[in-house]
CSV table of C-alpha atoms in Angstrom, one decimal:
chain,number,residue,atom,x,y,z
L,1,UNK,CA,-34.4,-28.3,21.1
L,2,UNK,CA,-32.6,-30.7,23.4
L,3,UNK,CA,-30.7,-32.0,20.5
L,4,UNK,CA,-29.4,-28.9,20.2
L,5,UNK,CA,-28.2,-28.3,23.4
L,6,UNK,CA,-25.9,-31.2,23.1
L,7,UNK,CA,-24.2,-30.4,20.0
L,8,UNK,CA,-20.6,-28.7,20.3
L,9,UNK,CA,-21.0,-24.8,20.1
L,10,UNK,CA,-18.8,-22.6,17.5
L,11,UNK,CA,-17.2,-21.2,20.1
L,12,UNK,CA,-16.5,-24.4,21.9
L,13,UNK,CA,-15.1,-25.5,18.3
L,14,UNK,CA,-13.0,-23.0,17.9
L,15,UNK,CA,-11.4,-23.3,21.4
L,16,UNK,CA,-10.9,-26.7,20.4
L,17,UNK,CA,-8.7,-25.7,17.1
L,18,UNK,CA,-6.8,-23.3,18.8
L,19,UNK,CA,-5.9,-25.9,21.8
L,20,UNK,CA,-5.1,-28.6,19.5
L,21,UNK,CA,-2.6,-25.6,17.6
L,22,UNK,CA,-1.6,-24.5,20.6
L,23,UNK,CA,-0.5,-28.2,21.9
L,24,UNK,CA,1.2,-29.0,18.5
L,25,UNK,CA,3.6,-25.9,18.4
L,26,UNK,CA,4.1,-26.0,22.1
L,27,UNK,CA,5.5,-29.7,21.9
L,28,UNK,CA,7.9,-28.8,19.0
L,29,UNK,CA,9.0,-25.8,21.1
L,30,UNK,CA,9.5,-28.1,23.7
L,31,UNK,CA,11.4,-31.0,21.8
L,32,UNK,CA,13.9,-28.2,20.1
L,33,UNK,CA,14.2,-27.0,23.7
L,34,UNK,CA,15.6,-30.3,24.7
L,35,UNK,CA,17.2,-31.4,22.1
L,36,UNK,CA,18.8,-28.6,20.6
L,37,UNK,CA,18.5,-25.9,23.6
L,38,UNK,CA,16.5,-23.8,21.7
L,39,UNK,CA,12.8,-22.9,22.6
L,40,UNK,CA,11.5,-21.9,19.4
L,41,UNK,CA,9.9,-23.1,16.6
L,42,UNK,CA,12.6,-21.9,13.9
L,43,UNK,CA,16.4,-21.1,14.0
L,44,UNK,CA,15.3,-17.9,12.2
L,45,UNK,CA,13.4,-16.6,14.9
L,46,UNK,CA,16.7,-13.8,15.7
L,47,UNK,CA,16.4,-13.1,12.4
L,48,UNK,CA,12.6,-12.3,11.8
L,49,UNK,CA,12.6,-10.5,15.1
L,50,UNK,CA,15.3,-8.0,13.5
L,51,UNK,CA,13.2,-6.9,11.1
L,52,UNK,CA,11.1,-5.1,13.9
L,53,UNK,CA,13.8,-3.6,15.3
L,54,UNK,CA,15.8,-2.5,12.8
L,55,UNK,CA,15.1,1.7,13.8
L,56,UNK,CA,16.2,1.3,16.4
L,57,UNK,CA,18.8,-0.5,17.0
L,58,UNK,CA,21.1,2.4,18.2
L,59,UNK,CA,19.4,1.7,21.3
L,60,UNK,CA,21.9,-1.0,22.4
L,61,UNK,CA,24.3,-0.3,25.1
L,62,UNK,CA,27.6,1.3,24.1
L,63,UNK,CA,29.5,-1.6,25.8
L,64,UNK,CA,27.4,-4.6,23.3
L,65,UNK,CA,30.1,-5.9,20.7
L,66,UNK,CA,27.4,-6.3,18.2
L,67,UNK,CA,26.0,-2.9,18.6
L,68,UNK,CA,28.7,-1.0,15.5
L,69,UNK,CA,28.4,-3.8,13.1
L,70,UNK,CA,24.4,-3.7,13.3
L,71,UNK,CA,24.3,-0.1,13.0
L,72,UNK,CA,26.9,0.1,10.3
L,73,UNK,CA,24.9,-2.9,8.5
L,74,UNK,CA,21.5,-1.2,9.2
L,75,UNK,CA,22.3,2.5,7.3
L,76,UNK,CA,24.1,1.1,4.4
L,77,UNK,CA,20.7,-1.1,4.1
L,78,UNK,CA,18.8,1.5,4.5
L,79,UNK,CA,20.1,3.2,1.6
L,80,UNK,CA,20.7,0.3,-0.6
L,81,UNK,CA,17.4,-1.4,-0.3
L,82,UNK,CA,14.5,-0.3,-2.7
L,83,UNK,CA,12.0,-0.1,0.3
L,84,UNK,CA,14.3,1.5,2.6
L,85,UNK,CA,13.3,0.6,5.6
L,86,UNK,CA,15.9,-2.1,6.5
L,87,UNK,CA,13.9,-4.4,7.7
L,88,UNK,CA,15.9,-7.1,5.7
L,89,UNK,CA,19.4,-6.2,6.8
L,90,UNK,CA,19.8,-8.6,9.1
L,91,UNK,CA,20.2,-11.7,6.7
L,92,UNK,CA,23.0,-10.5,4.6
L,93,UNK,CA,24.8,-9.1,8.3
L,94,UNK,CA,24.6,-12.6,9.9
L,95,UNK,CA,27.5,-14.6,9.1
L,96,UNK,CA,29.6,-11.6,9.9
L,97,UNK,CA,28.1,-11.2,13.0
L,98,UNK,CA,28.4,-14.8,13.5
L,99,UNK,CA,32.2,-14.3,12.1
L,100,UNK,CA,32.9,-11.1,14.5
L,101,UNK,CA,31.4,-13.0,17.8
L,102,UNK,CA,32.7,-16.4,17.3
L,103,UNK,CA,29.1,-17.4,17.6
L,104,UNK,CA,27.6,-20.1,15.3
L,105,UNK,CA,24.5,-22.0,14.5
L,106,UNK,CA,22.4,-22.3,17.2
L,107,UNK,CA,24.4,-19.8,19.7
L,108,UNK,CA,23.9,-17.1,17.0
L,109,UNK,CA,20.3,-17.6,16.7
L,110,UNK,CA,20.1,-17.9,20.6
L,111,UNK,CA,22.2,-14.4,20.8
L,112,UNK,CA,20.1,-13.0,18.3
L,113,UNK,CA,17.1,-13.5,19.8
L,114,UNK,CA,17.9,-12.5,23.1
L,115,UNK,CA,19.5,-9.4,21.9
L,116,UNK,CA,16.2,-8.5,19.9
L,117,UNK,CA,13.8,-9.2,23.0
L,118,UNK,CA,16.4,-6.8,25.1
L,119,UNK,CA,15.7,-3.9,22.5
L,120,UNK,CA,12.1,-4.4,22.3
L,121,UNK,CA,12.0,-4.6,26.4
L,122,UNK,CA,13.4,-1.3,26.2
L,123,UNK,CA,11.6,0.2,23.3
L,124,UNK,CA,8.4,-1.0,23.4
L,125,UNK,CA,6.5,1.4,21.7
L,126,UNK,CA,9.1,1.8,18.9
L,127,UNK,CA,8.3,-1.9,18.9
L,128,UNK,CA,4.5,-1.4,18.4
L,129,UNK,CA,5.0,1.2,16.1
L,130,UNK,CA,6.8,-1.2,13.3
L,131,UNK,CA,4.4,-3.8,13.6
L,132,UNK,CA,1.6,-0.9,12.7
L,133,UNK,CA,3.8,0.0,10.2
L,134,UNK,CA,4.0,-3.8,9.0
L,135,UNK,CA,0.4,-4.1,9.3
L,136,UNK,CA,-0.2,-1.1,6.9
L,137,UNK,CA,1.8,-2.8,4.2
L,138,UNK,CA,0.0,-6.3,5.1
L,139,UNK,CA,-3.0,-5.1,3.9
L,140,UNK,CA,-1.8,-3.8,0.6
L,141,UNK,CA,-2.9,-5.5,-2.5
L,142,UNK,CA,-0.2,-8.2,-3.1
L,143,UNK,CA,0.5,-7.9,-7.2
L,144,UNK,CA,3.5,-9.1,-8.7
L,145,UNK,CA,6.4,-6.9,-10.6
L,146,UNK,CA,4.5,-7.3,-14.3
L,147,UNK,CA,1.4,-5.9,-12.9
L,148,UNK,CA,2.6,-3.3,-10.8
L,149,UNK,CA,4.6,-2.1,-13.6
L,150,UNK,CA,1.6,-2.5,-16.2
L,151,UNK,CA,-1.6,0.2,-17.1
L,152,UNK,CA,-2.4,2.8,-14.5
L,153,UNK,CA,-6.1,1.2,-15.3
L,154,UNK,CA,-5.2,-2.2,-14.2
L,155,UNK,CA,-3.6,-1.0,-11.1
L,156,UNK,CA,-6.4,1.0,-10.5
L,157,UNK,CA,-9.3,-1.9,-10.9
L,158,UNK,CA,-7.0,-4.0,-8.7
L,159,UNK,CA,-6.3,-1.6,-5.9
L,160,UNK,CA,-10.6,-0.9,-6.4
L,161,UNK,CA,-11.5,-4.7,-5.9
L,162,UNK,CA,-9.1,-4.6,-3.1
L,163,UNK,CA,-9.9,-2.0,-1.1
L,164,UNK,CA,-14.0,-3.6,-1.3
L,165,UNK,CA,-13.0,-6.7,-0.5
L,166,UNK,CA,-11.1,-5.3,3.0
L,167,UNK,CA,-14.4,-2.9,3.7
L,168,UNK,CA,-16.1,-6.3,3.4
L,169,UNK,CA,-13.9,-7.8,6.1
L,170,UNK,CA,-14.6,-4.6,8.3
L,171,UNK,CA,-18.4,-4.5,7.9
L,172,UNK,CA,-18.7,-8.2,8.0
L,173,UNK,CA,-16.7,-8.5,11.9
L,174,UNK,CA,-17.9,-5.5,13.0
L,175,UNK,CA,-21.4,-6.9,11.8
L,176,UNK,CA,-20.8,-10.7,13.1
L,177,UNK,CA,-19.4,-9.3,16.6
L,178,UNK,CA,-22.8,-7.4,16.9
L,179,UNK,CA,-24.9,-10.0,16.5
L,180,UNK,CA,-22.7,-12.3,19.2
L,181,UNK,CA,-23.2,-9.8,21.6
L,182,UNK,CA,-26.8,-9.3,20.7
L,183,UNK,CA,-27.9,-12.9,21.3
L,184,UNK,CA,-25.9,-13.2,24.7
L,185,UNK,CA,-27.9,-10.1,25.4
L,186,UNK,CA,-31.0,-12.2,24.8
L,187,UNK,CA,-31.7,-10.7,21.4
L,188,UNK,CA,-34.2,-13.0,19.3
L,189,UNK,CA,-31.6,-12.6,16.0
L,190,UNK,CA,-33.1,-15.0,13.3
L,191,UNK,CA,-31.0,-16.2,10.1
L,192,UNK,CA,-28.5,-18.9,9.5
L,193,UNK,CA,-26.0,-16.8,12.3
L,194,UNK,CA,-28.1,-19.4,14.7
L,195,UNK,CA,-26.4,-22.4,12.9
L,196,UNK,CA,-23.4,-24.1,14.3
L,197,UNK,CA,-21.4,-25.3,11.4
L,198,UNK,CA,-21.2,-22.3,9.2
L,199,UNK,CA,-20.0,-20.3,12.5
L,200,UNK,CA,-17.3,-22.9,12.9
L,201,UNK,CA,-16.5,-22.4,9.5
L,202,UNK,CA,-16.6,-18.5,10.6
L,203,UNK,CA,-14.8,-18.7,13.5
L,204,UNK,CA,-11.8,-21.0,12.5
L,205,UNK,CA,-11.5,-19.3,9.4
L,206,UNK,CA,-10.9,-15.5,11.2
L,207,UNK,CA,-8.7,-17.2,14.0
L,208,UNK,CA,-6.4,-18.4,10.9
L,209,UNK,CA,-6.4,-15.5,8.9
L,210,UNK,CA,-6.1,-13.5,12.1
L,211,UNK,CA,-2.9,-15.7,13.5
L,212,UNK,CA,-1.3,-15.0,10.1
L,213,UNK,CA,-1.3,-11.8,10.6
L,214,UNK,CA,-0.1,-11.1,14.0
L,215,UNK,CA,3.1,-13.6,13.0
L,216,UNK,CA,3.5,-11.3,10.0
L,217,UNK,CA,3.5,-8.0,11.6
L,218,UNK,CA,4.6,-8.8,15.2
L,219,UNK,CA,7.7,-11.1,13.7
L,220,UNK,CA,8.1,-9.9,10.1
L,221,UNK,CA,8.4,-6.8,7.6
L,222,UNK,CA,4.4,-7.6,6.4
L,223,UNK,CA,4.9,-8.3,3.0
L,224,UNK,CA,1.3,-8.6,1.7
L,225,UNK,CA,2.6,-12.0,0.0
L,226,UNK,CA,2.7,-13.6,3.4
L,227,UNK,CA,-0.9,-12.9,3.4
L,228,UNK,CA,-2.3,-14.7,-0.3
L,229,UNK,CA,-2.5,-17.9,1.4
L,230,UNK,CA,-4.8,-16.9,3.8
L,231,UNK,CA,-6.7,-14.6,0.9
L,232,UNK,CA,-9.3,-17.8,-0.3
L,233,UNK,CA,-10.3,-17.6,3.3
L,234,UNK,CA,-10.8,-14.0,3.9
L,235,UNK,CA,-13.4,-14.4,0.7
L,236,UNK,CA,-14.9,-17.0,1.9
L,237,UNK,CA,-15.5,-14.8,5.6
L,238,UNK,CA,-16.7,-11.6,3.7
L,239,UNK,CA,-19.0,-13.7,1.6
L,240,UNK,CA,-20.1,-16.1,4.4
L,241,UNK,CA,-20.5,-12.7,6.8
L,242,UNK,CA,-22.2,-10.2,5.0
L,243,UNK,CA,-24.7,-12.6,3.7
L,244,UNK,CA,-25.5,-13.8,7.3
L,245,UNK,CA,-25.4,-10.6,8.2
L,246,UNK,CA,-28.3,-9.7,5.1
L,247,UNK,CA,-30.3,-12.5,6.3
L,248,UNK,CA,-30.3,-11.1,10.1
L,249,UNK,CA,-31.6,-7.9,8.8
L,250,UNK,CA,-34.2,-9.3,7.1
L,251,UNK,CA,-35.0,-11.7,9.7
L,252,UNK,CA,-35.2,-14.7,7.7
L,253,UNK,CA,-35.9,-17.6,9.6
L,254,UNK,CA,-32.9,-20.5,10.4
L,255,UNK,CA,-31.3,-22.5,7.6
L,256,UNK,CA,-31.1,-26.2,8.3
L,257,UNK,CA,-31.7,-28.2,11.6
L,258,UNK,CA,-28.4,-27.5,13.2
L,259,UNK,CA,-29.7,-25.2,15.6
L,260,UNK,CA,-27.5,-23.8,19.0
L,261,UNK,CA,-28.6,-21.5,21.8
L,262,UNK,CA,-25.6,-19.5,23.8
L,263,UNK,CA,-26.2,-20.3,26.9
């Protein structure tokens, strides 16, 4: 089909998304750069990377100022805070870090972030190791404080329906990556997988729900709240997937005109 051939490819598309993101959050880095001296995206960024390194902290040299009033703040969080992880300590210690340096607004934030990128230089693993950590909770059914302290039985259907809908994410990429690598193999794959605009719809959906995540984990404590916006999409992915993937298996023939061939 020479039509075909000239007709944007889903991976082409998604590219395209992820430069136009890419572009957008590298010119607001750039303008706070210049304007405020500060090459990031939020003033917050010292703060969100301390939840990742709260363990291990310690790990500061003896001779840092900040290093005693971090670990001070960091154990009594630890025991104070329901989770006890003290991942949030870090907000309630930052005015009297602020106070005890003679550092404020956008110094702080600058200290803080270079002081978190020194400890997870020097710990990387540790490092790695919270953001699993983080991504183990991200993935937890998000519920709010009535239901989790309502029935065992509706805790249980929740927790159920959760834990099909994430198989269904597993099967489904596993699935969809398959039949990628199958085609650019030179596998004849028939069903709609051979259509171009549900596979955009595929592909920028996972790169969004994907990009939430990483931030989440990689920058934050992984509350599974900061993942229900992105939830409507992950449906819509293990829907979409496994019923492309149903119609591969059965070889159904293309859906539609909108045709592509990898090349």
């Amino acid at each position: 089909n020479r039509g075909s051939s000239r007709r944007l490819s889903p991976w082409a598309g998604g590219a395209a998304v992820a430069m136009g993101t890419v572009v957008l959050v590298g010119s607001l880095v750039s303008f706070n750069l210049a304007r405020f001296d500060y090459p990031g995206m939020t003033p917050l960024t010292g703060v969100h990377l301390s939840t990742r390194t709260a363990l291990f902290v310690e790990q500061l040299p003896a001779d840092e100022p900040a290093r005693p009033i971090l670990i001070k703040a960091r154990n009594d969080n630890l025991i104070s805070d329901s989770t006890h992880s003290a991942g949030m300590y870090m907000w309630a210690t930052r005015k009297q870090l602020g106070d005890a340096l003679d550092l404020q607004g956008a110094a702080l934030d600058r200290y803080l972030v270079r002081l978190n990128l020194r400890l997870i230089a020097t710990n990387p693993f540790e490092y790695l190791l919270g953001a699993a950590r983080a991504g183990v909770l991200y993935v937890a059914p998000a519920t709010s404080d009535r239901v989790s302290a309502g029935s065992g039985v509706g805790r249980l259907v929740i927790g159920v329906v959760h834990l099909v809908v994430l198989a269904g994410f597993v099967v489904q990429a596993v699935g969809m990556v398959g039949l990628a690598l199958a085609r650019r193999l030179g596998a004849a794959v028939a069903g709609p997988f051979s259509q171009a605009a549900p596979m955009r719809v595929w592909l920028v959906s996972n790169a969004v729900i994907f990009y939430t995540g990483v931030i989440s984990t990689f920058f934050e404590v992984g509350d599974p709240r900061l993942r229900t916006p992105t939830d409507p999409l992950i449906l819509l992915v293990v829907v979409g997937g496994l019923w492309t993937l149903h119609q591969a298996v059965r070889g159904a023939p293309p859906v539609g005109r909108e045709g592509w061939t990898p090349t």
